[in-house]
């Protein structure tokens, strides 16, 4: 197997940063809406070590990068005490949506920088320092859109599932929350049956088409 170590390193660093921003967005939003639990736990931070999960942030992404599987990962869930939120159900939706929203912002910024960044061909004895930057930005653009769409799949414990829980009437929300214990099994079933491509790829491609391009 031909493994590009440089691209693996770039992909891992971009994913680590993206997951860090994602989790910090959850924590910051919860704090702004009245629940300081995550802030007191040190989660309103751009330090990836406070958010990293050994399986979801390190092992799973590295396996995906070396095998060519879709690069998806996760970090430690941000603790949220919904009883301390000012408007419980509405604010719970906002906290859950903040993570994917932050990834879309990162994707837009990366896309915008790719438009304004001059990329010139590399010439002899004149290394093109913009090429590695463009590679990082390109990876950040597509990866953050993928993370946003993946996390908005309406299956708890993903953010999309939590958003749906906050929108459903309380009785239906309580019934739907029972799915949480089977959430990861359902996600694995989607990945191995082709459902992942049917659910994630169409909105992923649509959002990419909306981003600025040269």
mmCIF file of N, CA, C and O in Angstrom, residues 8-57:
data_model
loop_
_atom_site.group_PDB
_atom_site.id
_atom_site.type_symbol
_atom_site.label_atom_id
_atom_site.label_comp_id
_atom_site.label_asym_id
_atom_site.label_seq_id
_atom_site.Cartn_x
_atom_site.Cartn_y
_atom_site.Cartn_z
ATOM 1 N N UNK A 8 -1.225 12.314 5.158
ATOM 2 C CA UNK A 8 -1.799 11.776 6.396
ATOM 3 C C UNK A 8 -1.612 12.772 7.531
ATOM 4 O O UNK A 8 -2.528 13.038 8.315
ATOM 5 N N UNK A 9 -0.420 13.352 7.607
ATOM 6 C CA UNK A 9 -0.132 14.325 8.665
ATOM 7 C C UNK A 9 -1.030 15.557 8.516
ATOM 8 O O UNK A 9 -1.617 16.035 9.494
ATOM 9 N N UNK A 10 -1.153 16.062 7.278
ATOM 10 C CA UNK A 10 -1.995 17.226 7.035
ATOM 11 C C UNK A 10 -3.452 16.927 7.402
ATOM 12 O O UNK A 10 -4.118 17.707 8.085
ATOM 13 N N UNK A 11 -3.935 15.780 6.957
ATOM 14 C CA UNK A 11 -5.318 15.405 7.241
ATOM 15 C C UNK A 11 -5.576 15.283 8.733
ATOM 16 O O UNK A 11 -6.611 15.732 9.236
ATOM 17 N N UNK A 12 -4.624 14.702 9.450
ATOM 18 C CA UNK A 12 -4.799 14.512 10.888
ATOM 19 C C UNK A 12 -4.809 15.846 11.620
ATOM 20 O O UNK A 12 -5.642 16.077 12.506
ATOM 21 N N UNK A 13 -3.891 16.743 11.259
ATOM 22 C CA UNK A 13 -3.819 18.047 11.911
ATOM 23 C C UNK A 13 -5.087 18.863 11.642
ATOM 24 O O UNK A 13 -5.643 19.505 12.537
ATOM 25 N N UNK A 14 -5.555 18.827 10.394
ATOM 26 C CA UNK A 14 -6.781 19.557 10.051
ATOM 27 C C UNK A 14 -7.966 18.997 10.826
ATOM 28 O O UNK A 14 -8.797 19.747 11.359
ATOM 29 N N UNK A 15 -8.067 17.670 10.903
ATOM 30 C CA UNK A 15 -9.164 17.048 11.644
ATOM 31 C C UNK A 15 -9.087 17.407 13.126
ATOM 32 O O UNK A 15 -10.107 17.742 13.747
ATOM 33 N N UNK A 16 -7.900 17.364 13.692
ATOM 34 C CA UNK A 16 -7.723 17.676 15.108
ATOM 35 C C UNK A 16 -8.171 19.108 15.414
ATOM 36 O O UNK A 16 -8.895 19.361 16.381
ATOM 37 N N UNK A 17 -7.762 20.040 14.563
ATOM 38 C CA UNK A 17 -8.152 21.436 14.748
ATOM 39 C C UNK A 17 -9.665 21.602 14.575
ATOM 40 O O UNK A 17 -10.319 22.311 15.351
ATOM 41 N N UNK A 18 -10.227 20.941 13.579
ATOM 42 C CA UNK A 18 -11.661 21.069 13.297
ATOM 43 C C UNK A 18 -12.503 20.513 14.436
ATOM 44 O O UNK A 18 -13.519 21.111 14.826
ATOM 45 N N UNK A 19 -12.099 19.366 14.975
ATOM 46 C CA UNK A 19 -12.827 18.785 16.101
ATOM 47 C C UNK A 19 -12.704 19.662 17.345
ATOM 48 O O UNK A 19 -13.649 19.792 18.126
ATOM 49 N N UNK A 20 -11.529 20.266 17.527
ATOM 50 C CA UNK A 20 -11.317 21.151 18.672
ATOM 51 C C UNK A 20 -12.247 22.359 18.607
ATOM 52 O O UNK A 20 -12.901 22.722 19.598
ATOM 53 N N UNK A 21 -12.322 22.994 17.432
ATOM 54 C CA UNK A 21 -13.218 24.142 17.257
ATOM 55 C C UNK A 21 -14.672 23.713 17.452
ATOM 56 O O UNK A 21 -15.466 24.423 18.079
ATOM 57 N N UNK A 22 -15.019 22.548 16.925
ATOM 58 C CA UNK A 22 -16.379 22.010 17.042
ATOM 59 C C UNK A 22 -16.793 21.888 18.508
ATOM 60 O O UNK A 22 -17.861 22.364 18.912
ATOM 61 N N UNK A 23 -15.944 21.247 19.312
ATOM 62 C CA UNK A 23 -16.293 21.041 20.712
ATOM 63 C C UNK A 23 -16.255 22.352 21.504
ATOM 64 O O UNK A 23 -17.071 22.569 22.406
ATOM 65 N N UNK A 24 -15.304 23.222 21.182
ATOM 66 C CA UNK A 24 -15.248 24.505 21.866
ATOM 67 C C UNK A 24 -16.509 25.313 21.580
ATOM 68 O O UNK A 24 -17.014 26.031 22.450
ATOM 69 N N UNK A 25 -17.035 25.197 20.360
ATOM 70 C CA UNK A 25 -18.266 25.914 19.998
ATOM 71 C C UNK A 25 -19.435 25.442 20.859
ATOM 72 O O UNK A 25 -20.254 26.256 21.313
ATOM 73 N N UNK A 26 -19.534 24.127 21.076
ATOM 74 C CA UNK A 26 -20.562 23.617 21.986
ATOM 75 C C UNK A 26 -20.411 24.231 23.374
ATOM 76 O O UNK A 26 -21.377 24.714 23.969
ATOM 77 N N UNK A 27 -19.177 24.182 23.897
ATOM 78 C CA UNK A 27 -18.916 24.640 25.259
ATOM 79 C C UNK A 27 -19.165 26.141 25.402
ATOM 80 O O UNK A 27 -19.784 26.593 26.380
ATOM 81 N N UNK A 28 -18.698 26.918 24.433
ATOM 82 C CA UNK A 28 -18.862 28.376 24.487
ATOM 83 C C UNK A 28 -20.330 28.760 24.418
ATOM 84 O O UNK A 28 -20.791 29.634 25.149
ATOM 85 N N UNK A 29 -21.075 28.094 23.546
ATOM 86 C CA UNK A 29 -22.503 28.408 23.394
ATOM 87 C C UNK A 29 -23.261 28.066 24.661
ATOM 88 O O UNK A 29 -24.116 28.850 25.113
ATOM 89 N N UNK A 30 -22.975 26.907 25.253
ATOM 90 C CA UNK A 30 -23.642 26.534 26.499
ATOM 91 C C UNK A 30 -23.354 27.554 27.593
ATOM 92 O O UNK A 30 -24.257 27.944 28.353
ATOM 93 N N UNK A 31 -22.122 28.004 27.667
ATOM 94 C CA UNK A 31 -21.752 28.995 28.684
ATOM 95 C C UNK A 31 -22.489 30.309 28.460
ATOM 96 O O UNK A 31 -22.988 30.926 29.410
ATOM 97 N N UNK A 32 -22.575 30.732 27.209
ATOM 98 C CA UNK A 32 -23.270 31.990 26.899
ATOM 99 C C UNK A 32 -24.764 31.894 27.197
ATOM 100 O O UNK A 32 -25.409 32.904 27.472
ATOM 101 N N UNK A 33 -25.298 30.683 27.124
ATOM 102 C CA UNK A 33 -26.740 30.507 27.334
ATOM 103 C C UNK A 33 -27.072 30.132 28.775
ATOM 104 O O UNK A 33 -28.218 29.770 29.075
ATOM 105 N N UNK A 34 -26.080 30.203 29.666
ATOM 106 C CA UNK A 34 -26.380 30.055 31.087
ATOM 107 C C UNK A 34 -25.808 28.851 31.790
ATOM 108 O O UNK A 34 -25.905 28.755 33.020
ATOM 109 N N UNK A 35 -25.212 27.896 31.049
ATOM 110 C CA UNK A 35 -24.661 26.707 31.697
ATOM 111 C C UNK A 35 -23.134 26.748 31.670
ATOM 112 O O UNK A 35 -22.524 26.531 30.621
ATOM 113 N N UNK A 36 -22.484 26.999 32.816
ATOM 114 C CA UNK A 36 -21.027 27.102 32.846
ATOM 115 C C UNK A 36 -20.311 25.767 33.020
ATOM 116 O O UNK A 36 -19.091 25.740 33.196
ATOM 117 N N UNK A 37 -21.041 24.652 32.972
ATOM 118 C CA UNK A 37 -20.451 23.348 33.264
ATOM 119 C C UNK A 37 -19.218 23.074 32.409
ATOM 120 O O UNK A 37 -18.162 22.689 32.918
ATOM 121 N N UNK A 38 -19.343 23.258 31.109
ATOM 122 C CA UNK A 38 -18.218 22.974 30.208
ATOM 123 C C UNK A 38 -17.075 23.957 30.434
ATOM 124 O O UNK A 38 -15.901 23.572 30.391
ATOM 125 N N UNK A 39 -17.399 25.222 30.677
ATOM 126 C CA UNK A 39 -16.336 26.207 30.919
ATOM 127 C C UNK A 39 -15.558 25.860 32.171
ATOM 128 O O UNK A 39 -14.323 25.943 32.187
ATOM 129 N N UNK A 40 -16.260 25.463 33.223
ATOM 130 C CA UNK A 40 -15.595 25.100 34.471
ATOM 131 C C UNK A 40 -14.751 23.832 34.313
ATOM 132 O O UNK A 40 -13.808 23.617 35.071
ATOM 133 N N UNK A 41 -15.106 23.023 33.336
ATOM 134 C CA UNK A 41 -14.327 21.818 33.049
ATOM 135 C C UNK A 41 -13.170 22.098 32.090
ATOM 136 O O UNK A 41 -12.469 21.177 31.672
ATOM 137 N N UNK A 42 -12.987 23.367 31.709
ATOM 138 C CA UNK A 42 -11.881 23.740 30.831
ATOM 139 C C UNK A 42 -12.127 23.460 29.367
ATOM 140 O O UNK A 42 -11.176 23.431 28.574
ATOM 141 N N UNK A 43 -13.391 23.325 28.960
ATOM 142 C CA UNK A 43 -13.678 22.941 27.583
ATOM 143 C C UNK A 43 -13.857 24.131 26.643
ATOM 144 O O UNK A 43 -13.953 23.930 25.429
ATOM 145 N N UNK A 44 -13.926 25.353 27.160
ATOM 146 C CA UNK A 44 -13.941 26.519 26.269
ATOM 147 C C UNK A 44 -12.477 26.835 25.962
ATOM 148 O O UNK A 44 -11.887 27.772 26.493
ATOM 149 N N UNK A 45 -11.894 26.027 25.098
ATOM 150 C CA UNK A 45 -10.448 26.092 24.868
ATOM 151 C C UNK A 45 -10.117 25.576 23.474
ATOM 152 O O UNK A 45 -10.790 24.677 22.952
ATOM 153 N N UNK A 46 -9.064 26.156 22.895
ATOM 154 C CA UNK A 46 -8.541 25.658 21.613
ATOM 155 C C UNK A 46 -7.397 24.674 21.827
ATOM 156 O O UNK A 46 -6.695 24.327 20.877
ATOM 157 N N UNK A 47 -7.210 24.225 23.053
ATOM 158 C CA UNK A 47 -6.220 23.191 23.346
ATOM 159 C C UNK A 47 -6.821 21.832 22.988
ATOM 160 O O UNK A 47 -7.763 21.382 23.646
ATOM 161 N N UNK A 48 -6.314 21.162 21.956
ATOM 162 C CA UNK A 48 -6.927 19.893 21.535
ATOM 163 C C UNK A 48 -6.855 18.805 22.586
ATOM 164 O O UNK A 48 -7.662 17.867 22.574
ATOM 165 N N UNK A 49 -5.923 18.909 23.528
ATOM 166 C CA UNK A 49 -5.766 17.863 24.534
ATOM 167 C C UNK A 49 -6.970 17.765 25.459
ATOM 168 O O UNK A 49 -7.279 16.689 25.979
ATOM 169 N N UNK A 50 -7.680 18.874 25.675
ATOM 170 C CA UNK A 50 -8.829 18.827 26.585
ATOM 171 C C UNK A 50 -10.064 18.241 25.906
ATOM 172 O O UNK A 50 -11.034 17.909 26.575
ATOM 173 N N UNK A 51 -10.026 18.128 24.588
ATOM 174 C CA UNK A 51 -11.176 17.608 23.843
ATOM 175 C C UNK A 51 -10.923 16.215 23.259
ATOM 176 O O UNK A 51 -11.877 15.517 22.912
ATOM 177 N N UNK A 52 -9.666 15.812 23.145
ATOM 178 C CA UNK A 52 -9.312 14.605 22.388
ATOM 179 C C UNK A 52 -9.835 13.335 23.042
ATOM 180 O O UNK A 52 -9.833 13.187 24.267
ATOM 181 N N UNK A 53 -10.292 12.430 22.195
ATOM 182 C CA UNK A 53 -10.703 11.088 22.599
ATOM 183 C C UNK A 53 -9.767 10.102 21.896
ATOM 184 O O UNK A 53 -9.563 10.205 20.679
ATOM 185 N N UNK A 54 -9.184 9.181 22.633
ATOM 186 C CA UNK A 54 -8.169 8.294 22.062
ATOM 187 C C UNK A 54 -8.679 7.547 20.834
ATOM 188 O O UNK A 54 -8.002 7.475 19.808
ATOM 189 N N UNK A 55 -9.892 7.021 20.924
ATOM 190 C CA UNK A 55 -10.441 6.247 19.803
ATOM 191 C C UNK A 55 -10.893 7.168 18.674
ATOM 192 O O UNK A 55 -10.470 7.035 17.521
ATOM 193 N N UNK A 56 -11.754 8.125 19.000
ATOM 194 C CA UNK A 56 -12.385 8.942 17.963
ATOM 195 C C UNK A 56 -11.498 10.012 17.372
ATOM 196 O O UNK A 56 -11.695 10.410 16.215
ATOM 197 N N UNK A 57 -10.510 10.500 18.140
ATOM 198 C CA UNK A 57 -9.674 11.598 17.659
ATOM 199 C C UNK A 57 -8.333 11.116 17.128
ATOM 200 O O UNK A 57 -7.699 11.817 16.341
#
